[in-house]
Coordinates of C-alpha atoms and ligand atoms in Angstrom, one line a residue:
M1254 CA -1.8 -12.9 -20.2
S1255 CA 0.5 -12.5 -23.7
R1256 CA 1.0 -9.0 -25.3
Y1257 CA 0.2 -8.8 -28.7
S1258 CA 3.4 -7.8 -30.6
F1259 CA 4.3 -8.3 -34.2
L1260 CA 6.1 -11.8 -33.1
S1261 CA 2.7 -13.1 -31.7
L1262 CA 0.5 -12.7 -35.2
I1263 CA 3.5 -14.1 -37.1
A1264 CA 3.0 -16.6 -34.4
N1265 CA -0.6 -17.6 -34.1
A1266 CA -0.9 -16.8 -38.2
L1267 CA 1.5 -20.4 -38.4
N1268 CA -0.5 -22.3 -36.2
G1269 CA -4.2 -21.5 -37.6
Q1270 CA -5.2 -18.9 -34.7
T1271 CA -5.1 -21.5 -32.2
G1272 CA -2.7 -19.8 -30.0
W1273 CA -4.8 -16.7 -28.7
A1274 CA -5.6 -16.6 -24.8
P1275 CA -9.4 -15.4 -24.4
A1276 CA -9.1 -11.4 -23.6
W1277 CA -10.2 -11.2 -20.4
R1278 CA -11.3 -13.6 -17.8
D1279 CA -15.3 -14.4 -17.7
A1280 CA -15.2 -13.8 -13.9
A1281 CA -17.8 -14.6 -11.4
P1282 CA -18.6 -12.1 -8.2
K1283 CA -16.9 -12.1 -5.0
P1284 CA -18.9 -11.4 -1.6
D1285 CA -17.2 -8.1 -1.4
Y1286 CA -14.7 -5.8 -3.0
D1287 CA -12.7 -1.9 -2.9
V1288 CA -14.9 -0.5 -5.2
I1289 CA -17.3 -2.3 -7.6
I1290 CA -18.5 0.0 -11.2
V1291 CA -21.7 -0.2 -11.9
G1292 CA -21.9 -0.4 -16.2
G1293 CA -19.5 -1.9 -18.0
G1294 CA -19.1 0.4 -21.1
G1295 CA -16.1 2.7 -22.2
H1296 CA -16.9 4.8 -19.3
G1297 CA -16.5 1.8 -16.9
L1298 CA -14.4 0.1 -17.6
A1299 CA -12.4 2.9 -18.6
T1300 CA -12.4 4.1 -15.2
A1301 CA -11.6 0.2 -13.3
Y1302 CA -8.6 0.1 -15.1
Y1303 CA -7.3 4.3 -14.0
L1304 CA -8.4 2.6 -10.6
A1305 CA -5.7 -0.1 -10.9
K1306 CA -3.2 1.4 -12.7
E1307 CA -2.5 4.9 -11.3
H1308 CA -3.6 4.4 -8.0
G1309 CA -3.3 0.3 -7.4
I1310 CA -6.5 -0.2 -5.9
R1311 CA -6.9 -3.7 -7.8
N1312 CA -9.7 -5.0 -5.7
V1313 CA -12.2 -4.0 -7.8
A1314 CA -15.7 -5.2 -9.8
V1315 CA -17.3 -4.0 -12.9
L1316 CA -20.9 -5.0 -12.9
E1317 CA -22.6 -5.2 -16.4
K1318 CA -25.7 -6.2 -16.8
G1319 CA -25.7 -7.8 -20.2
H1320 CA -22.5 -8.3 -22.4
I1321 CA -19.7 -5.7 -22.5
G1322 CA -19.9 -3.0 -24.8
S1323 CA -23.9 -3.6 -25.2
G1324 CA -25.2 -0.4 -24.4
N1325 CA -23.9 3.4 -26.1
A1326 CA -20.2 2.0 -26.3
G1327 CA -21.4 0.2 -29.3
R1328 CA -23.9 2.4 -30.8
N1329 CA -22.4 5.4 -30.8
T1330 CA -20.6 6.9 -34.0
T1331 CA -17.4 6.4 -32.9
I1332 CA -16.2 10.8 -33.2
I1333 CA -14.1 11.5 -30.6
R1334 CA -12.9 15.7 -30.3
S1335 CA -12.0 18.4 -28.3
N1336 CA -13.5 21.8 -30.1
Y1337 CA -15.4 23.0 -26.8
L1338 CA -16.3 26.3 -25.7
L1339 CA -16.1 26.7 -22.4
P1340 CA -13.3 26.9 -19.4
G1341 CA -15.2 23.3 -17.4
N1342 CA -15.3 21.6 -20.4
E1343 CA -12.9 22.4 -23.0
P1344 CA -9.5 21.3 -20.9
F1345 CA -11.2 18.0 -19.7
Y1346 CA -11.8 17.2 -23.0
E1347 CA -8.4 18.2 -24.5
W1348 CA -7.6 16.0 -22.1
S1349 CA -9.6 12.6 -23.2
M1350 CA -7.6 13.4 -27.0
K1351 CA -4.5 13.3 -25.7
L1352 CA -5.4 10.2 -23.5
W1353 CA -6.8 9.1 -27.1
E1354 CA -3.4 9.4 -28.7
G1355 CA -1.4 7.4 -26.6
L1356 CA -4.5 4.7 -25.8
E1357 CA -2.9 2.1 -28.3
Q1358 CA 0.0 1.8 -26.8
D1359 CA -1.2 2.0 -23.5
L1360 CA -3.6 -0.6 -23.7
N1361 CA -1.3 -2.7 -26.6
Y1362 CA -4.7 -2.8 -28.1
N1363 CA -5.5 -1.1 -31.9
A1364 CA -9.1 0.3 -31.2
M1365 CA -8.7 2.0 -34.8
V1366 CA -7.4 5.9 -33.5
S1367 CA -8.1 7.1 -36.7
Q1368 CA -7.1 11.5 -36.9
R1369 CA -8.7 12.1 -39.8
G1370 CA -9.8 15.8 -38.6
I1371 CA -13.7 17.4 -37.9
I1372 CA -15.0 20.5 -39.5
N1373 CA -17.4 22.2 -37.9
L1374 CA -18.9 23.7 -41.5
F1375 CA -20.5 28.1 -41.4
H1376 CA -23.0 29.5 -43.0
S1377 CA -23.0 33.2 -42.0
D1378 CA -20.8 36.1 -40.4
A1379 CA -21.8 35.5 -37.6
Q1380 CA -21.2 32.0 -37.0
R1381 CA -18.4 32.5 -38.1
D1382 CA -17.3 35.1 -35.4
A1383 CA -18.3 32.1 -32.9
Y1384 CA -16.4 29.9 -34.5
A1385 CA -13.5 31.7 -34.1
R1386 CA -14.3 32.5 -30.5
R1387 CA -14.6 28.7 -30.4
G1388 CA -11.0 28.0 -31.8
N1389 CA -9.0 30.6 -29.5
A1390 CA -11.0 29.1 -26.7
M1391 CA -9.7 25.9 -27.9
R1392 CA -5.8 27.0 -28.7
L1393 CA -5.8 28.5 -24.7
A1394 CA -6.1 25.2 -23.6
G1395 CA -3.6 23.3 -25.7
A1396 CA -5.6 21.7 -28.7
D1397 CA -5.4 22.3 -32.1
S1398 CA -8.0 24.8 -34.2
E1399 CA -7.1 26.6 -37.7
L1400 CA -10.3 28.6 -39.6
L1401 CA -10.8 27.8 -42.9
D1402 CA -12.5 30.1 -45.0
R1403 CA -15.1 28.6 -48.3
E1404 CA -12.0 28.0 -51.1
Q1405 CA -10.2 25.9 -48.4
V1406 CA -13.2 23.8 -47.7
R1407 CA -14.3 23.2 -51.2
A1408 CA -10.8 21.5 -51.3
L1409 CA -11.3 19.3 -48.8
C1410 CA -15.0 18.3 -49.3
P1411 CA -15.7 19.4 -52.7
F1412 CA -19.4 17.4 -52.9
L1413 CA -20.8 20.0 -50.6
D1414 CA -23.4 21.7 -51.2
F1415 CA -21.7 25.4 -51.2
D1416 CA -23.9 27.3 -53.1
N1417 CA -26.8 26.2 -51.1
S1418 CA -29.6 29.6 -51.2
R1419 CA -30.7 29.3 -47.2
F1420 CA -27.2 27.5 -46.2
P1421 CA -24.4 29.2 -48.3
I1422 CA -21.4 27.6 -46.8
K1423 CA -19.2 30.4 -45.8
G1424 CA -16.0 28.2 -44.0
G1425 CA -15.9 25.8 -40.9
L1426 CA -14.0 26.0 -38.0
M1427 CA -10.6 22.6 -38.0
Q1428 CA -9.5 20.5 -35.0
A1429 CA -7.3 18.4 -37.5
R1430 CA -6.4 16.3 -34.4
A1431 CA -10.1 14.8 -34.0
G1432 CA -11.5 12.1 -35.9
T1433 CA -12.6 8.3 -34.6
A1434 CA -11.6 5.4 -32.5
R1435 CA -13.4 1.5 -33.1
H1436 CA -16.2 2.0 -30.4
D1437 CA -16.0 -2.0 -29.7
A1438 CA -12.8 -1.7 -29.6
V1439 CA -12.0 0.9 -26.6
V1440 CA -14.6 -1.2 -24.7
W1441 CA -12.6 -4.5 -25.3
G1442 CA -9.1 -2.7 -24.5
Y1443 CA -9.8 -1.8 -21.5
A1444 CA -11.3 -4.7 -20.1
R1445 CA -8.4 -6.2 -21.3
G1446 CA -6.4 -3.7 -19.6
A1447 CA -8.0 -3.9 -16.4
D1448 CA -8.3 -6.9 -16.2
R1449 CA -4.4 -7.7 -16.3
L1450 CA -4.6 -5.3 -13.4
G1451 CA -6.7 -7.8 -11.4
V1452 CA -10.2 -6.4 -12.0
D1453 CA -12.6 -8.6 -11.8
I1454 CA -15.3 -7.5 -15.1
V1455 CA -19.0 -9.4 -14.3
Q1456 CA -21.1 -9.7 -17.2
N1457 CA -24.9 -10.3 -16.7
C1458 CA -25.1 -9.0 -13.7
E1459 CA -27.5 -7.0 -12.8
V1460 CA -27.5 -4.5 -10.4
T1461 CA -31.6 -4.1 -8.9
G1462 CA -30.8 -2.1 -5.7
F1463 CA -28.7 -0.9 -2.9
I1464 CA -27.0 -2.1 0.8
R1465 CA -26.8 0.3 3.0
D1466 CA -26.1 0.8 6.4
G1467 CA -27.9 4.3 7.2
D1468 CA -27.5 6.8 4.3
A1469 CA -24.6 5.1 3.4
V1470 CA -24.4 2.6 0.0
V1471 CA -21.6 -0.6 1.4
G1472 CA -22.7 -2.8 -1.3
V1473 CA -25.5 -4.0 -4.0
E1474 CA -27.8 -6.0 -4.7
T1475 CA -27.6 -7.8 -8.4
T1476 CA -29.1 -10.6 -10.2
R1477 CA -25.8 -12.6 -8.9
G1478 CA -26.5 -11.9 -5.1
A1479 CA -25.6 -9.6 -2.9
I1480 CA -21.9 -7.4 -2.7
R1481 CA -20.5 -5.4 -0.7
A1482 CA -18.0 -2.7 -0.8
K1483 CA -16.4 0.5 0.4
K1484 CA -17.0 2.7 -2.3
V1485 CA -19.7 1.6 -5.6
G1486 CA -19.6 4.2 -8.6
L1487 CA -21.7 4.4 -11.0
A1488 CA -21.0 4.8 -15.0
V1489 CA -24.4 3.6 -16.7
A1490 CA -25.0 6.8 -18.5
G1491 CA -28.7 6.5 -20.0
S1492 CA -30.1 4.2 -16.9
T1493 CA -28.5 6.4 -14.7
S1494 CA -32.3 7.5 -12.9
R1495 CA -33.7 4.0 -13.1
V1496 CA -30.4 3.1 -11.9
V1497 CA -30.7 5.3 -8.5
K1498 CA -34.6 5.7 -8.2
S1499 CA -34.2 2.4 -5.7
L1500 CA -32.2 5.4 -3.8
G1501 CA -34.6 7.7 -3.6
L1502 CA -32.6 10.3 -5.1
R1503 CA -33.9 12.0 -8.2
L1504 CA -31.1 13.9 -10.6
P1505 CA -31.4 16.4 -12.9
I1506 CA -31.4 14.4 -16.3
E1507 CA -33.8 12.8 -18.5
S1508 CA -33.0 10.4 -21.0
H1509 CA -33.3 10.4 -24.8
A1510 CA -33.0 7.8 -27.5
L1511 CA -30.1 9.3 -30.0
Q1512 CA -30.3 7.4 -33.1
A1513 CA -26.7 6.4 -36.3
F1514 CA -27.4 5.1 -39.4
V1515 CA -24.7 3.7 -41.8
S1516 CA -25.3 4.0 -45.9
E1517 CA -24.3 1.2 -48.7
G1518 CA -20.1 1.6 -48.8
L1519 CA -18.8 4.0 -51.6
K1520 CA -15.3 4.2 -52.5
P1521 CA -13.3 6.9 -49.5
L1522 CA -15.0 10.0 -49.9
V1523 CA -15.1 12.0 -47.1
P1524 CA -12.4 12.8 -45.3
G1525 CA -12.4 13.0 -41.7
V1526 CA -16.2 14.1 -39.6
I1527 CA -18.2 16.9 -41.6
T1528 CA -20.8 18.6 -39.2
F1529 CA -23.5 21.2 -40.1
G1530 CA -23.9 24.5 -39.0
M1531 CA -28.0 25.4 -38.8
G1532 CA -29.3 21.5 -37.8
H1533 CA -27.7 18.8 -36.4
F1534 CA -26.7 16.2 -38.7
Y1535 CA -23.0 15.4 -38.9
V1536 CA -21.1 12.5 -41.3
S1537 CA -18.3 10.6 -41.7
Q1538 CA -16.9 7.3 -43.6
S1539 CA -16.5 4.1 -42.0
D1540 CA -13.3 1.7 -42.8
K1541 CA -15.9 -0.4 -44.6
G1542 CA -16.6 2.8 -46.7
G1543 CA -20.6 3.4 -45.6
L1544 CA -21.3 7.1 -44.7
V1545 CA -22.0 7.3 -40.6
F1546 CA -24.1 9.9 -39.7
G1547 CA -27.1 11.5 -36.9
G1548 CA -28.0 14.5 -35.7
D1549 CA -30.9 15.1 -32.7
I1550 CA -32.1 12.9 -29.6
D1551 CA -35.5 12.4 -29.8
G1552 CA -37.9 15.1 -28.7
Y1553 CA -39.6 12.7 -25.6
N1554 CA -37.6 10.8 -22.7
S1555 CA -38.3 7.1 -22.8
Y1556 CA -35.7 4.4 -22.3
A1557 CA -36.3 2.6 -25.5
Q1558 CA -33.2 1.8 -27.5
R1559 CA -34.8 2.8 -30.8
G1560 CA -36.0 5.7 -31.9
N1561 CA -38.9 7.5 -34.1
L1562 CA -39.3 8.9 -37.5
P1563 CA -39.5 12.9 -36.9
V1564 CA -35.5 12.1 -36.3
V1565 CA -35.1 10.5 -38.9
E1566 CA -36.7 13.1 -41.7
D1567 CA -34.7 15.6 -39.7
V1568 CA -31.7 14.0 -40.0
A1569 CA -32.6 13.5 -43.3
E1570 CA -33.5 17.1 -43.6
G1571 CA -30.1 18.1 -42.6
G1572 CA -27.9 16.0 -44.6
M1573 CA -29.5 17.0 -48.3
A1574 CA -29.2 20.4 -47.0
V1575 CA -25.2 19.8 -47.0
M1576 CA -24.8 16.8 -48.6
P1577 CA -27.0 16.4 -52.0
L1578 CA -25.4 12.8 -53.3
I1579 CA -27.5 11.4 -49.5
G1580 CA -30.3 10.9 -51.1
R1581 CA -28.8 9.1 -54.1
L1582 CA -27.4 6.5 -51.1
R1583 CA -29.3 3.1 -50.3
M1584 CA -29.2 3.3 -46.2
L1585 CA -28.2 0.0 -44.6
R1586 CA -28.8 0.2 -40.7
A1587 CA -30.2 2.6 -38.2
W1588 CA -30.1 1.9 -35.0
G1589 CA -30.8 3.7 -31.1
G1590 CA -29.3 4.2 -27.9
L1591 CA -29.6 5.5 -24.9
V1592 CA -28.8 8.8 -23.4
D1593 CA -28.8 11.1 -20.6
M1594 CA -29.3 15.1 -21.4
S1595 CA -28.2 17.0 -17.7
M1596 CA -30.0 19.9 -17.9
D1597 CA -27.1 22.2 -18.4
G1598 CA -25.7 19.3 -21.2
S1599 CA -23.1 18.8 -19.8
P1600 CA -21.6 16.0 -17.8
I1601 CA -21.6 15.5 -13.7
I1602 CA -18.5 13.2 -12.5
D1603 CA -19.0 13.9 -8.6
V1604 CA -18.8 12.5 -5.1
G1605 CA -21.7 11.5 -3.5
P1606 CA -24.9 12.4 -3.4
L1607 CA -25.0 9.3 -0.5
P1608 CA -21.9 8.4 1.7
G1609 CA -20.7 5.6 -0.6
L1610 CA -21.8 6.2 -3.6
Y1611 CA -20.2 8.2 -6.6
L1612 CA -21.8 9.2 -9.9
N1613 CA -20.6 9.5 -13.8
S1614 CA -23.2 10.4 -15.9
A1615 CA -25.1 12.9 -18.3
W1616 CA -23.2 12.0 -21.3
N1617 CA -26.0 12.3 -23.6
Y1618 CA -24.6 12.5 -27.4
G1619 CA -20.6 13.8 -26.4
G1620 CA -19.6 11.1 -24.3
F1621 CA -17.9 8.5 -26.5
K1622 CA -15.3 10.8 -26.8
A1623 CA -14.9 11.0 -23.0
T1624 CA -14.4 7.5 -22.4
P1625 CA -10.1 8.0 -21.2
A1626 CA -10.6 11.5 -18.9
S1627 CA -14.3 9.8 -17.6
G1628 CA -12.4 7.0 -16.2
W1629 CA -9.1 9.2 -15.6
C1630 CA -10.4 11.9 -13.1
F1631 CA -13.5 9.5 -12.2
A1632 CA -11.2 7.5 -11.2
H1633 CA -9.3 10.1 -9.0
T1634 CA -12.5 10.9 -7.7
I1635 CA -12.9 7.3 -6.2
A1636 CA -9.6 6.5 -5.2
K1637 CA -9.1 10.4 -3.2
G1638 CA -12.7 11.2 -2.5
V1639 CA -12.6 14.4 -4.6
A1640 CA -13.1 15.5 -8.0
H1641 CA -9.2 16.5 -9.9
Q1642 CA -9.0 19.9 -11.1
L1643 CA -10.5 18.7 -14.8
N1644 CA -13.5 17.8 -13.6
A1645 CA -14.1 19.9 -11.0
A1646 CA -16.6 21.7 -12.3
F1647 CA -18.6 18.7 -13.5
R1648 CA -20.6 18.7 -10.3
L1649 CA -24.0 17.5 -9.4
D1650 CA -25.0 20.8 -7.3
R1651 CA -24.4 23.1 -9.7
F1652 CA -27.9 22.8 -10.4
R1653 CA -28.2 24.0 -7.3
S1654 CA -25.4 27.0 -6.8
G1655 CA -26.0 28.3 -10.7
H1656 CA -22.1 27.2 -11.9
V1657 CA -23.6 25.8 -15.1
I1658 CA -21.6 25.2 -18.1
D1659 CA -24.2 25.2 -20.7
E1660 CA -21.9 24.8 -23.7
K1661 CA -24.4 25.4 -26.1
G1662 CA -26.3 28.2 -24.2
V1663 CA -29.8 27.1 -25.0
G1664 CA -30.4 27.4 -20.8
A1665 CA -32.0 24.2 -18.9
Q1666 CA -33.8 22.5 -22.2
P1667 CA -32.4 19.3 -22.3
N1668 CA -34.1 18.5 -26.3
L1669 CA -32.4 21.8 -26.8
H1670 CA -29.4 20.3 -26.5
Ligands
LIG2610 C1 -26.6 6.4 -31.7 C2 -25.2 7.5 -30.6 C3 -24.5 8.3 -31.6 C4 -23.4 8.6 -30.4 N1 -22.3 9.3 -31.2 C5 -21.5 9.6 -29.9 C6 -20.1 9.7 -30.7 O1 -20.0 10.3 -32.5 N2 -19.2 10.9 -30.4 C7 -19.3 10.3 -28.7 O2 -18.5 11.1 -27.8 N3 -20.2 10.5 -28.1 C8 -21.5 9.5 -29.2 N4 -22.2 8.9 -28.3 C9 -22.7 9.3 -27.0 C10 -22.0 8.0 -26.1 O3 -22.2 7.1 -26.8 C11 -22.0 8.2 -24.6 O4 -22.6 9.2 -24.7 C12 -21.2 7.4 -23.9 O5 -20.9 5.9 -24.6 C13 -21.7 6.8 -22.5 O6 -20.9 6.0 -21.9 P1 -20.2 4.2 -21.7 O7 -19.6 4.3 -23.0 O8 -20.2 3.9 -21.0 O9 -22.5 4.1 -22.4 P2 -22.6 2.7 -22.3 O10 -21.7 1.8 -23.0 O11 -24.4 2.5 -22.1 O12 -22.4 1.7 -20.7 C14 -23.6 1.9 -19.6 C15 -23.4 0.4 -19.5 O13 -24.1 0.5 -18.0 C16 -24.7 -1.4 -18.3 N5 -25.7 -1.1 -17.3 C17 -26.6 -0.4 -17.4 N6 -27.8 -0.3 -16.1 C18 -27.3 -1.3 -15.3 C19 -27.5 -2.2 -14.2 N7 -28.7 -1.9 -13.5 N8 -26.9 -3.1 -14.0 C20 -25.6 -3.3 -14.6 N9 -25.4 -2.7 -15.4 C21 -25.8 -1.6 -16.1 C22 -25.6 -0.7 -19.8 O14 -25.8 -2.2 -19.9 C23 -23.9 -0.4 -20.4 O15 -23.7 -1.5 -20.8 C24 -23.6 8.4 -29.0 C25 -24.6 7.8 -28.8 C26 -25.2 7.3 -29.7 C27 -27.1 6.2 -29.0

């Protein structure tokens, strides 16, 4: 498969764009593999890529029930950042930022990684203190952060409502290296990269059950037949609880719908990503000009990839509180994705809970930004049989041992995260 380059662009421009090879093979499943990854979203494909690239394990299949990118990988609002507080989280997300920064060169693919910055607005003195603490934690982990006062935020975002009587803006925590990436391109880039290293990407292949040898998982049953493997890694995002049900497992996660919204196109207005500090609302502007925004998960559990109206109202209220001009815009599209929420709001990347089975789950709001580090750490965990120190805290048994990573400080209540 040819590398993309300036010369290949010129050559194909001259021959009517007829010389491009498919970005990856549409592989048929083989009877057995060293590793099967279930789920062809960003996390599954990144895992396969790093298994091949970092660990030389190339007899790998990624099994996807639809087409790659048809899950959350193609439904999220594309924000990447590493502005976390707790030691279990921050080094992991900062490693992800570092991988994002070199991703396009590594994959030889334009993922439109755009480090346009994020500002978390604060509206009270107590919130300023909390954000100062978060910024310090970020710096200790090697990330960048800057506490902006009200006038610094106003200079960057004059369109915000600074004098809202309930939520006056007092400043913001800025991470300049944060931003957005083109979600489809991330999936396509990892698919192409994994394929180039020999990984089979098998689409339209749903895993319907597991092949067992005693307790151990030694393969999967699929809509395209049984496939055996020494190791099976699950990266099925919001479907995890459904997929493990046939193994008799019940995990500490719940599935919820999460919605996103896009407005009509505007001239360049929003410089980066902006989040409201007193409710759940965030906004950025796409390269086509539309404002992209979202907020909370739906309050009830669901496997439906669409949302409900109370959340639409809540997101609109948050938007109007911080950015009243949104009320003048026409909305073009809204859609929902299916996220899995753990009881402390943090992910699970772990060995087990059965021999031969590996778990990558519970990404809820934040899994897109985690894609590179999640794949990198999950590949390490599968290849070596133990977690890397970057994902050592993302254990499944933390809910039994009490070592939870309660980043948002709301306890074991998934719909509050
Ligand atoms: C509206 C919305 C906005 C979001 N915004 C952001 C954001 O701005 N920043 C951020 O960091 N995160 C965001 N997220 C979260 C992020 O999208 C997810 O956490 C992340 O994409 C999950 O990992 P994934 O990409 O591998 O999942 P997916 O893309 O969902 O991949 C899982 C795949 O598994 C497949 N699958 C399921 N069951 C089976 C089966 N039985 N057999 C085979 N395949 C199966 C699915 O079809 C799917 O393709 C958002 C999510 C949503 C829904």
